[in-house]
Short mmCIF file of C-alpha atoms in Angstrom, two decimals:
data_model
loop_
_atom_site.label_atom_id
_atom_site.label_comp_id
_atom_site.label_asym_id
_atom_site.label_seq_id
_atom_site.Cartn_x
_atom_site.Cartn_y
_atom_site.Cartn_z
CA LEU O 1 53.55 61.64 3.84
CA TYR O 2 50.61 59.23 4.05
CA ASP O 3 47.51 58.95 1.99
CA THR O 4 44.41 56.73 2.23
CA LEU O 5 42.55 56.20 -0.99
CA VAL O 6 39.08 54.70 -1.56
CA ASN O 7 37.97 53.66 -5.04
CA THR O 8 34.15 53.55 -5.19
CA THR O 9 33.99 52.56 -8.86
CA ASP O 10 34.16 49.06 -10.34
CA THR O 11 37.28 49.95 -12.38
CA VAL O 12 40.92 50.39 -11.43
CA GLN O 13 41.69 54.10 -11.08
CA VAL O 14 45.00 55.97 -11.32
CA VAL O 15 45.89 58.76 -8.91
CA SER O 16 48.71 61.03 -10.01
CA TYR O 17 51.04 62.67 -7.48
CA THR O 18 53.48 65.31 -8.91
CA PHE O 19 56.35 66.34 -6.57
CA THR O 20 57.94 69.73 -7.56
CA PRO O 21 61.22 70.67 -5.76
CA HIS O 22 62.41 74.29 -5.22
CA ILE O 23 65.00 76.17 -3.03
CA ASP O 24 64.56 79.23 -0.86
CA PRO O 25 68.05 80.96 -0.79
CA GLY O 26 66.98 83.04 2.20
CA ASP O 27 68.04 86.40 0.72
CA GLY O 28 64.65 87.77 0.19
CA ASP O 29 64.94 87.43 -3.57
CA GLY O 30 62.44 84.64 -3.85
CA GLU O 31 62.54 80.91 -4.55
CA CYS O 32 64.87 79.13 -6.89
CA GLY O 33 62.56 77.37 -9.27
CA GLY O 34 63.17 75.30 -12.37
CA GLY O 35 63.52 72.14 -10.35
CA VAL O 36 63.00 68.64 -11.86
CA ASP O 37 59.52 67.37 -11.04
CA THR O 38 58.79 63.78 -10.07
CA THR O 39 55.34 62.27 -10.80
CA ILE O 40 54.11 59.18 -9.00
CA TYR O 41 51.12 57.16 -10.23
CA VAL O 42 49.20 55.13 -7.71
CA TRP O 43 46.83 52.47 -9.10
CA VAL O 44 43.80 51.96 -6.88
CA ASN O 45 41.98 48.71 -7.61
CA PRO O 46 38.17 48.63 -7.20
CA GLN O 47 36.48 46.76 -4.41
CA HIS O 48 36.34 43.25 -5.78
CA LYS O 49 32.86 42.10 -6.69
CA ILE O 50 31.39 38.99 -8.21
CA VAL O 51 28.16 38.17 -10.03
CA VAL O 52 26.89 34.61 -10.09
CA ALA O 53 23.92 33.22 -11.96
CA ALA O 54 22.67 29.68 -11.47
CA TYR O 55 19.62 27.42 -11.91
CA ASP O 56 18.59 27.37 -8.25
CA THR O 57 15.80 24.75 -8.07
CA LEU O 58 16.71 21.16 -8.87
CA CYS O 59 15.21 17.72 -8.94
CA TYR O 60 16.51 15.19 -6.45
CA ASP O 61 19.44 14.22 -8.76
CA GLY O 62 19.85 17.46 -10.70
CA ASP O 63 22.69 19.37 -12.29
CA THR O 64 23.27 23.11 -12.07
CA GLU O 65 25.64 25.49 -13.83
CA PHE O 66 27.15 28.56 -12.19
CA THR O 67 27.97 31.42 -14.57
CA ILE O 68 30.52 33.69 -12.87
CA THR O 69 31.32 37.25 -13.98
CA THR O 70 32.68 40.42 -12.37
CA PRO O 71 31.95 44.10 -12.99
CA ASN O 72 35.54 44.84 -12.01
CA ASN O 73 38.28 46.05 -14.29
CA THR O 74 41.47 45.56 -12.31
CA THR O 75 45.16 45.67 -12.51
CA ARG O 76 46.58 42.20 -12.35
CA THR O 77 44.53 39.08 -11.39
CA TRP O 78 40.88 38.87 -10.25
CA ARG O 79 40.09 35.56 -8.56
CA TYR O 80 37.51 34.02 -6.22
CA ASP O 81 37.13 31.36 -3.57
CA LEU O 82 34.20 29.00 -3.17
CA ASP O 83 32.78 27.72 0.12
CA VAL O 84 30.08 25.00 -0.01
CA VAL O 85 27.79 24.18 2.93
CA LEU O 86 26.00 20.85 2.50
CA PRO O 87 23.04 19.74 4.61
CA SER O 88 22.78 16.15 5.82
CA GLY O 89 21.43 13.77 3.19
CA VAL O 90 22.79 15.66 0.18
CA THR O 91 25.86 14.82 -1.90
CA THR O 92 27.62 17.12 -4.36
CA THR O 93 30.45 16.88 -6.85
CA LEU O 94 31.56 20.52 -6.37
CA LEU O 95 33.62 21.10 -3.25
CA CYS O 96 35.24 24.06 -1.52
CA ASP O 97 38.04 25.57 -3.66
CA PHE O 98 40.35 28.62 -3.79
CA ASP O 99 41.86 31.07 -6.29
CA LEU O 100 39.47 30.13 -9.03
CA THR O 101 39.26 32.04 -12.31
CA SER O 102 36.87 29.83 -14.31
CA PRO O 103 33.78 31.65 -15.60
CA TRP O 104 31.74 28.43 -15.32
CA LEU O 105 31.34 25.81 -12.63
CA TYR O 106 29.11 22.72 -12.63
CA ASP O 107 27.65 20.65 -9.83
CA THR O 108 25.58 17.48 -9.59
CA LEU O 109 23.54 17.13 -6.44
CA VAL O 110 21.63 14.17 -5.00
CA ASN O 111 19.09 14.53 -2.20
CA THR O 112 18.47 11.21 -0.42
CA THR O 113 15.97 12.63 2.09
CA ASP O 114 12.20 13.10 1.77
CA THR O 115 12.43 16.88 2.25
CA VAL O 116 13.69 19.72 0.08
CA GLN O 117 17.23 20.64 1.06
CA VAL O 118 19.20 23.90 0.59
CA VAL O 119 22.86 23.91 -0.42
CA GLU O 120 24.77 27.16 0.20
CA TYR O 121 27.55 28.33 -2.13
CA THR O 122 29.49 31.43 -1.05
CA PHE O 123 31.66 33.08 -3.73
CA THR O 124 34.36 35.41 -2.30
CA PRO O 125 36.23 37.58 -4.82
CA HIS O 126 39.74 38.93 -4.31
CA ILE O 127 42.47 40.63 -6.37
CA ASP O 128 46.17 39.85 -6.48
CA PRO O 129 47.75 43.20 -7.33
CA GLY O 130 50.98 41.38 -8.19
CA ASP O 131 53.21 43.60 -6.03
CA GLY O 132 54.12 40.95 -3.53
CA ASP O 133 52.11 42.63 -0.75
CA GLY O 134 49.41 39.98 -0.68
CA GLU O 135 45.83 39.81 -1.87
CA CYS O 136 43.29 42.62 -1.79
CA GLY O 137 40.59 41.21 0.48
CA ASN O 138 37.30 42.63 1.74
CA GLY O 139 35.48 41.81 -1.47
CA VAL O 140 31.70 41.71 -1.71
CA ASP O 141 30.70 38.08 -1.29
CA THR O 142 27.81 36.53 -3.23
CA THR O 143 25.91 33.62 -1.70
CA ILE O 144 23.82 31.36 -3.91
CA TYR O 145 21.19 28.99 -2.48
CA ILE O 146 20.34 25.88 -4.49
CA TRP O 147 17.09 24.11 -3.57
CA VAL O 148 17.26 20.36 -4.15
CA ASN O 149 13.86 18.69 -4.14
CA PRO O 150 13.45 15.16 -2.79
CA GLN O 151 12.78 12.15 -5.01
CA PRO O 152 8.99 12.14 -5.54
CA LYS O 153 7.32 9.48 -3.39
CA ILE O 154 3.71 8.55 -2.76
CA ASP O 155 1.75 6.58 -0.14
CA VAL O 156 -1.61 5.06 -1.04
CA VAL O 157 -4.05 3.21 1.22
CA ALA O 158 -7.17 1.47 -0.12
CA ASP O 159 -9.64 -1.37 0.61
CA ASP O 160 -8.26 -3.85 -1.91
CA THR O 161 -10.96 -6.56 -1.86
CA LEU O 162 -14.40 -5.67 -3.19
CA CYS O 163 -17.75 -7.23 -4.00
CA TYR O 164 -18.71 -7.48 -7.65
CA ASP O 165 -20.17 -3.93 -7.67
CA GLY O 166 -18.02 -2.33 -4.99
CA THR O 167 -16.51 1.08 -4.38
CA THR O 168 -13.08 1.82 -2.91
CA ASP O 169 -11.40 5.03 -1.71
CA PHE O 170 -7.73 5.69 -2.36
CA THR O 171 -6.21 7.86 0.37
CA VAL O 172 -3.18 9.51 -1.20
CA THR O 173 -0.40 11.19 0.81
CA THR O 174 3.28 11.91 0.36
CA PRO O 175 6.24 11.89 2.73
CA ASN O 176 7.77 14.66 0.62
CA ASN O 177 8.23 18.28 1.59
CA SER O 178 9.12 20.03 -1.61
CA THR O 179 9.49 23.36 -3.33
CA GLY O 180 6.94 23.66 -6.09
CA ALA O 181 3.84 21.51 -6.59
CA TRP O 182 3.78 17.82 -5.68
CA ARG O 183 1.37 15.95 -7.95
CA TYR O 184 0.68 12.45 -9.23
CA ASP O 185 -0.71 10.59 -12.22
CA ILE O 186 -2.80 7.40 -12.23
CA ASP O 187 -2.44 4.68 -14.86
CA VAL O 188 -5.31 2.14 -14.72
CA THR O 189 -5.22 -1.40 -16.18
CA VAL O 190 -8.68 -2.98 -16.30
CA PRO O 191 -9.17 -6.65 -17.28
CA ALA O 192 -11.94 -7.78 -19.65
CA GLY O 193 -15.31 -8.03 -17.97
CA VAL O 194 -14.65 -5.23 -15.48
CA THR O 195 -15.61 -1.57 -15.61
CA SER O 196 -13.99 1.17 -13.51
CA SER O 197 -15.33 4.67 -13.03
CA LEU O 198 -11.75 5.90 -12.50
CA GLY O 199 -9.59 5.96 -15.60
CA ASP O 200 -6.14 7.29 -16.43
CA THR O 201 -5.73 10.73 -14.84
CA THR O 202 -2.88 13.24 -14.55
CA ASN O 203 -1.71 16.05 -12.26
CA LEU O 204 -3.76 15.12 -9.18
CA SER O 205 -3.17 16.54 -5.72
CA PRO O 206 -3.04 14.61 -2.41
CA GLY O 207 -6.37 13.63 -0.91
CA VAL O 208 -9.04 10.97 -1.40
CA ILE O 209 -10.09 9.66 -4.82
CA SER O 210 -12.77 7.00 -5.33
CA THR O 211 -13.60 4.40 -7.92
CA SER O 212 -16.60 2.13 -8.49
CA LEU O 213 -15.97 -1.26 -10.11
CA VAL O 214 -18.31 -3.83 -11.59
CA ASN O 215 -17.19 -7.39 -12.38
CA THR O 216 -19.50 -9.09 -14.89
CA THR O 217 -17.52 -12.34 -15.03
CA ASP O 218 -17.77 -15.42 -12.81
CA THR O 219 -14.14 -15.11 -11.65
CA VAL O 220 -12.37 -12.74 -9.30
CA GLN O 221 -10.61 -10.04 -11.32
CA VAL O 222 -7.63 -7.83 -10.48
CA VAL O 223 -7.57 -4.12 -11.44
CA GLU O 224 -4.18 -2.40 -11.33
CA TYR O 225 -3.82 1.25 -10.34
CA ARG O 226 -0.30 2.70 -10.73
CA PHE O 227 0.30 5.98 -8.90
CA ILE O 228 3.19 7.99 -10.34
CA PRO O 229 4.40 10.99 -8.26
CA HIS O 230 6.23 13.98 -9.73
CA ILE O 231 7.15 17.50 -8.65
CA ASP O 232 6.72 20.68 -10.67
CA PRO O 233 9.41 23.02 -9.27
CA GLY O 234 7.60 25.97 -10.85
CA ASP O 235 10.59 27.35 -12.70
CA GLY O 236 9.36 26.51 -16.21
CA ASP O 237 11.97 23.80 -16.77
CA GLY O 238 9.55 20.87 -16.62
CA GLU O 239 8.57 18.28 -14.09
CA CYS O 240 10.86 16.37 -11.75
CA GLY O 241 10.24 12.76 -12.68
CA GLY O 242 12.04 9.65 -11.55
CA GLY O 243 9.63 9.22 -8.68
CA VAL O 244 8.94 6.00 -6.77
CA ASP O 245 5.75 4.55 -8.22
CA THR O 246 3.19 2.77 -6.02
CA THR O 247 0.98 0.09 -7.56
CA ILE O 248 -2.27 -0.90 -5.88
CA TYR O 249 -4.10 -4.10 -6.88
CA ILE O 250 -7.86 -4.17 -6.28
CA TRP O 251 -9.49 -7.64 -6.23
CA VAL O 252 -13.09 -7.55 -7.44
CA ASN O 253 -15.09 -10.66 -6.61
CA PRO O 254 -17.76 -11.95 -9.00
CA GLN O 255 -21.47 -11.76 -8.28
CA PRO O 256 -22.19 -14.81 -6.10
CA LYS O 257 -23.91 -17.62 -8.05
CA ILE O 258 -24.98 -21.15 -7.24
CA ASP O 259 -25.97 -24.26 -9.22
CA VAL O 260 -28.12 -26.96 -7.63
CA VAL O 261 -29.04 -30.35 -9.15
CA VAL O 262 -31.67 -32.58 -7.43
CA ASP O 263 -34.17 -35.39 -8.01
CA ASP O 264 -37.23 -33.21 -7.75
CA THR O 265 -40.02 -35.84 -7.72
CA LEU O 266 -40.32 -38.17 -4.72
CA CYS O 267 -42.55 -40.82 -3.29
CA PHE O 268 -44.53 -40.01 -0.16
CA ASP O 269 -41.57 -40.89 2.11
CA GLY O 270 -38.65 -40.24 -0.21
CA THR O 271 -35.11 -38.92 0.21
CA THR O 272 -33.48 -36.55 -2.22
CA GLN O 273 -29.87 -35.41 -2.72
CA PHE O 274 -28.88 -31.83 -3.54
CA ASP O 275 -25.63 -31.52 -5.50
CA ILE O 276 -24.35 -27.98 -5.07
CA SER O 277 -21.68 -26.18 -7.10
CA THR O 278 -20.72 -22.66 -8.15
CA PRO O 279 -19.27 -21.18 -11.33
CA ASN O 280 -17.49 -18.62 -9.16
CA ASN O 281 -13.74 -18.39 -8.57
CA THR O 282 -13.33 -15.93 -5.68
CA THR O 283 -10.98 -14.41 -3.18
CA GLY O 284 -12.32 -15.20 0.26
CA THR O 285 -14.94 -17.84 1.09
CA TRP O 286 -17.95 -18.70 -1.09
CA ARG O 287 -20.91 -19.78 1.07
CA TYR O 288 -24.68 -20.09 0.85
CA ASP O 289 -27.82 -19.95 2.97
CA LEU O 290 -30.75 -22.32 2.68
CA GLU O 291 -34.35 -21.45 3.38
CA GLY O 292 -37.13 -24.02 3.04
CA VAL O 293 -40.91 -23.52 2.71
CA LEU O 294 -42.95 -26.56 3.80
CA PRO O 295 -46.64 -27.00 2.97
CA ASP O 296 -49.14 -28.54 5.39
CA SER O 297 -48.95 -32.30 5.86
CA VAL O 298 -45.27 -32.56 4.90
CA THR O 299 -42.39 -33.10 7.29
CA ASN O 300 -38.69 -33.01 6.45
CA VAL O 301 -35.26 -33.35 8.07
CA LEU O 302 -33.38 -30.46 6.44
CA GLY O 303 -34.16 -27.08 7.95
CA ASP O 304 -33.07 -23.50 7.36
CA ALA O 305 -29.29 -23.07 7.57
CA PHE O 306 -26.71 -20.32 7.04
CA ASP O 307 -23.10 -20.00 5.87
CA LEU O 308 -23.01 -23.49 4.39
CA THR O 309 -20.09 -24.76 2.33
CA ASP O 310 -21.27 -28.39 1.89
CA LEU O 311 -21.50 -29.47 -1.74
CA THR O 312 -23.94 -32.29 -0.94
CA LEU O 313 -27.10 -32.11 1.15
CA TYR O 314 -29.80 -34.71 1.81
CA ASP O 315 -33.40 -34.38 2.87
CA THR O 316 -36.04 -36.99 3.76
CA LEU O 317 -39.66 -35.90 3.29
CA VAL O 318 -42.96 -37.48 4.32
CA ASN O 319 -46.31 -36.46 2.78
CA THR O 320 -49.26 -37.49 4.97
CA SER O 321 -51.90 -36.01 2.71
CA ARG O 322 -53.62 -37.60 -0.31
CA ASN O 323 -52.33 -34.91 -2.68
CA VAL O 324 -48.97 -34.13 -4.22
CA ARG O 325 -47.16 -31.42 -2.28
CA VAL O 326 -44.44 -28.99 -3.30
CA VAL O 327 -41.53 -28.06 -1.01
CA GLU O 328 -39.54 -24.95 -1.91
CA TYR O 329 -35.80 -24.74 -1.20
CA ARG O 330 -34.15 -21.34 -1.79
CA PHE O 331 -30.36 -21.31 -2.03
CA THR O 332 -28.79 -17.85 -1.57
CA PRO O 333 -25.03 -17.58 -2.35
CA HIS O 334 -22.73 -14.97 -0.83
CA ILE O 335 -19.00 -14.34 -0.51
CA ASP O 336 -17.00 -13.47 2.57
CA PRO O 337 -14.00 -11.50 1.16
CA GLY O 338 -12.11 -12.00 4.42
CA ASP O 339 -11.32 -8.30 5.00
CA SER O 340 -13.78 -7.82 7.88
CA ASP O 341 -15.95 -5.51 5.75
CA GLY O 342 -18.88 -7.89 5.74
CA GLU O 343 -20.34 -10.32 3.22
CA CYS O 344 -20.73 -9.73 -0.50
CA ALA O 345 -24.46 -10.28 -0.89
CA ASP O 346 -26.75 -9.65 -3.88
CA GLY O 347 -26.03 -13.12 -5.17
CA ILE O 348 -28.29 -14.83 -7.69
CA ASP O 349 -30.65 -17.08 -5.76
CA THR O 350 -31.59 -20.53 -7.02
CA THR O 351 -34.97 -21.94 -6.00
CA ILE O 352 -35.61 -25.68 -6.21
CA PHE O 353 -39.10 -27.20 -6.09
CA VAL O 354 -39.36 -30.77 -4.92
CA TYR O 355 -42.66 -32.59 -5.55
CA ILE O 356 -43.68 -35.24 -2.95
CA ASN O 357 -46.39 -37.59 -4.11
CA PRO O 358 -48.97 -38.88 -1.62
CA GLN O 359 -48.96 -42.44 -0.33
CA PRO O 360 -50.86 -44.32 -3.05
CA GLU O 361 -54.45 -45.25 -2.09
CA ILE O 362 -57.29 -46.97 -3.92
CA LEU O 363 -61.08 -47.14 -3.40
CA VAL O 364 -63.03 -50.18 -4.69
CA SER O 365 -66.80 -50.73 -4.45
CA VAL O 366 -68.43 -54.01 -5.47
CA ASP O 367 -71.53 -56.23 -5.00
CA ASP O 368 -69.85 -58.77 -2.80
CA THR O 369 -72.63 -61.48 -2.62
CA LEU O 370 -73.58 -63.42 -5.77
CA CYS O 371 -75.66 -66.37 -6.96
CA HIS O 372 -73.84 -69.54 -8.03
CA ASP O 373 -73.26 -68.13 -11.50
CA GLY O 374 -73.38 -64.37 -10.91
CA THR O 375 -71.45 -61.42 -12.26
CA THR O 376 -70.11 -58.55 -10.18
CA GLU O 377 -68.74 -55.12 -11.08
CA PHE O 378 -65.75 -53.50 -9.39
CA THR O 379 -65.89 -49.68 -9.36
CA ILE O 380 -62.33 -48.37 -8.83
CA THR O 381 -61.50 -44.76 -7.93
CA ASN O 382 -58.30 -42.88 -7.08
CA PRO O 383 -58.45 -40.56 -4.05
CA ASN O 384 -54.95 -39.20 -4.82
CA THR O 385 -53.76 -36.19 -6.82
CA SER O 386 -50.26 -36.91 -7.92
CA THR O 387 -47.47 -36.04 -10.31
CA GLY O 388 -47.07 -38.86 -12.77
CA GLU O 389 -49.57 -41.67 -13.49
CA TRP O 390 -51.60 -43.51 -10.90
CA HIS O 391 -51.78 -47.29 -11.53
CA TYR O 392 -52.91 -50.32 -9.62
CA ASP O 393 -52.22 -54.05 -9.65
CA LEU O 394 -54.82 -56.83 -9.26
CA THR O 395 -54.19 -60.13 -7.51
CA VAL O 396 -56.96 -62.79 -7.78
CA THR O 397 -57.08 -65.80 -5.51
CA VAL O 398 -59.68 -68.40 -6.59
CA PRO O 399 -60.54 -71.37 -4.33
CA SER O 400 -60.96 -74.92 -5.64
CA GLY O 401 -64.35 -75.50 -7.27
CA VAL O 402 -64.80 -71.87 -8.41
CA ASN O 403 -64.26 -70.56 -11.90
CA ASN O 404 -63.89 -66.92 -12.86
CA ILE O 405 -62.87 -64.77 -15.83
CA LEU O 406 -60.80 -61.96 -14.18
CA THR O 407 -57.19 -62.89 -13.51
CA THR O 408 -54.19 -61.33 -11.82
CA ALA O 409 -52.96 -58.21 -13.71
CA THR O 410 -50.54 -55.24 -13.26
CA ASP O 411 -50.54 -51.53 -14.16
#
């Protein structure tokens, strides 16, 4: 006799077969009963099943725990095999194994790529009925997928050299492809004398973020922006930290300034020296432009000039009029930050006024013909307007045989 049995429950079942013998004597008087029965019990194990629970979304260097149970109630030993499929760029401590009975397994995974990776764990249950006929196969496998996020990384591009009141845009991207939300925080360190419109901020998304900075000092200042990426896997277990920070340094030049020292009062054909300096300490090149305004009747050597770096300049001026003249020199500082974004203008101009006196002249009227003992009067006038005091000297030359009162005198 043959029988095929199928157990559709999760529990071992017992099928009872009772064999009852009897004899037919063939005389028409009926069977000979009262035989000795034999009962056979056949134990039919359930189809082997397995239930696995695990934390299935990890950070780039996360741990997970597999909790393994079975709904089966069997005769003899319920066991399972584990098959692990690893993608490239991921390492694991838990490897393929066989005939396991542990209700817990642990694994540590590390993803060295920039993309979320999936590790596949297939749990295959089986039962050893213990009768020497081999394992009961054809169990219901359970496959668990563990998502391992990449280490959070961030890329930031910005114009890192600004004028004293400049604005810069941070273009923020990530090489990561993750499960959950990729975000970043900004930590800002601002030195004294600098203001930044962008302060410490958290949970920002990729894109463009801007800041305006103002440097009120005379020295270039450095503002530090630290970008800290992290991933929220969205499973309520907190952020994936341990990201690779990126720090951007923004150099903010001072407002261009200039100091000029000069002898500002000259004779009619004088030369003056301009001593030029700056209180600024900059990144890039500090330079200045010079613009002069000449009045009528004055000539000079030094003309308008641009992008000067000389710290000493000379000019020779000639005043052909009878009046003091004023020449205006305007010094305009600016800074070339050297990043091809143009000059930092809006410097504080310095205007120098140089006064050029006229060539000294004198007008004298007198009665120039006298008797042998006469008196004459000299009427002296100054045709000049000048800065300072106009004086004159008198030299008297008296021939032999003539006496006079007025003698040589100065000032």
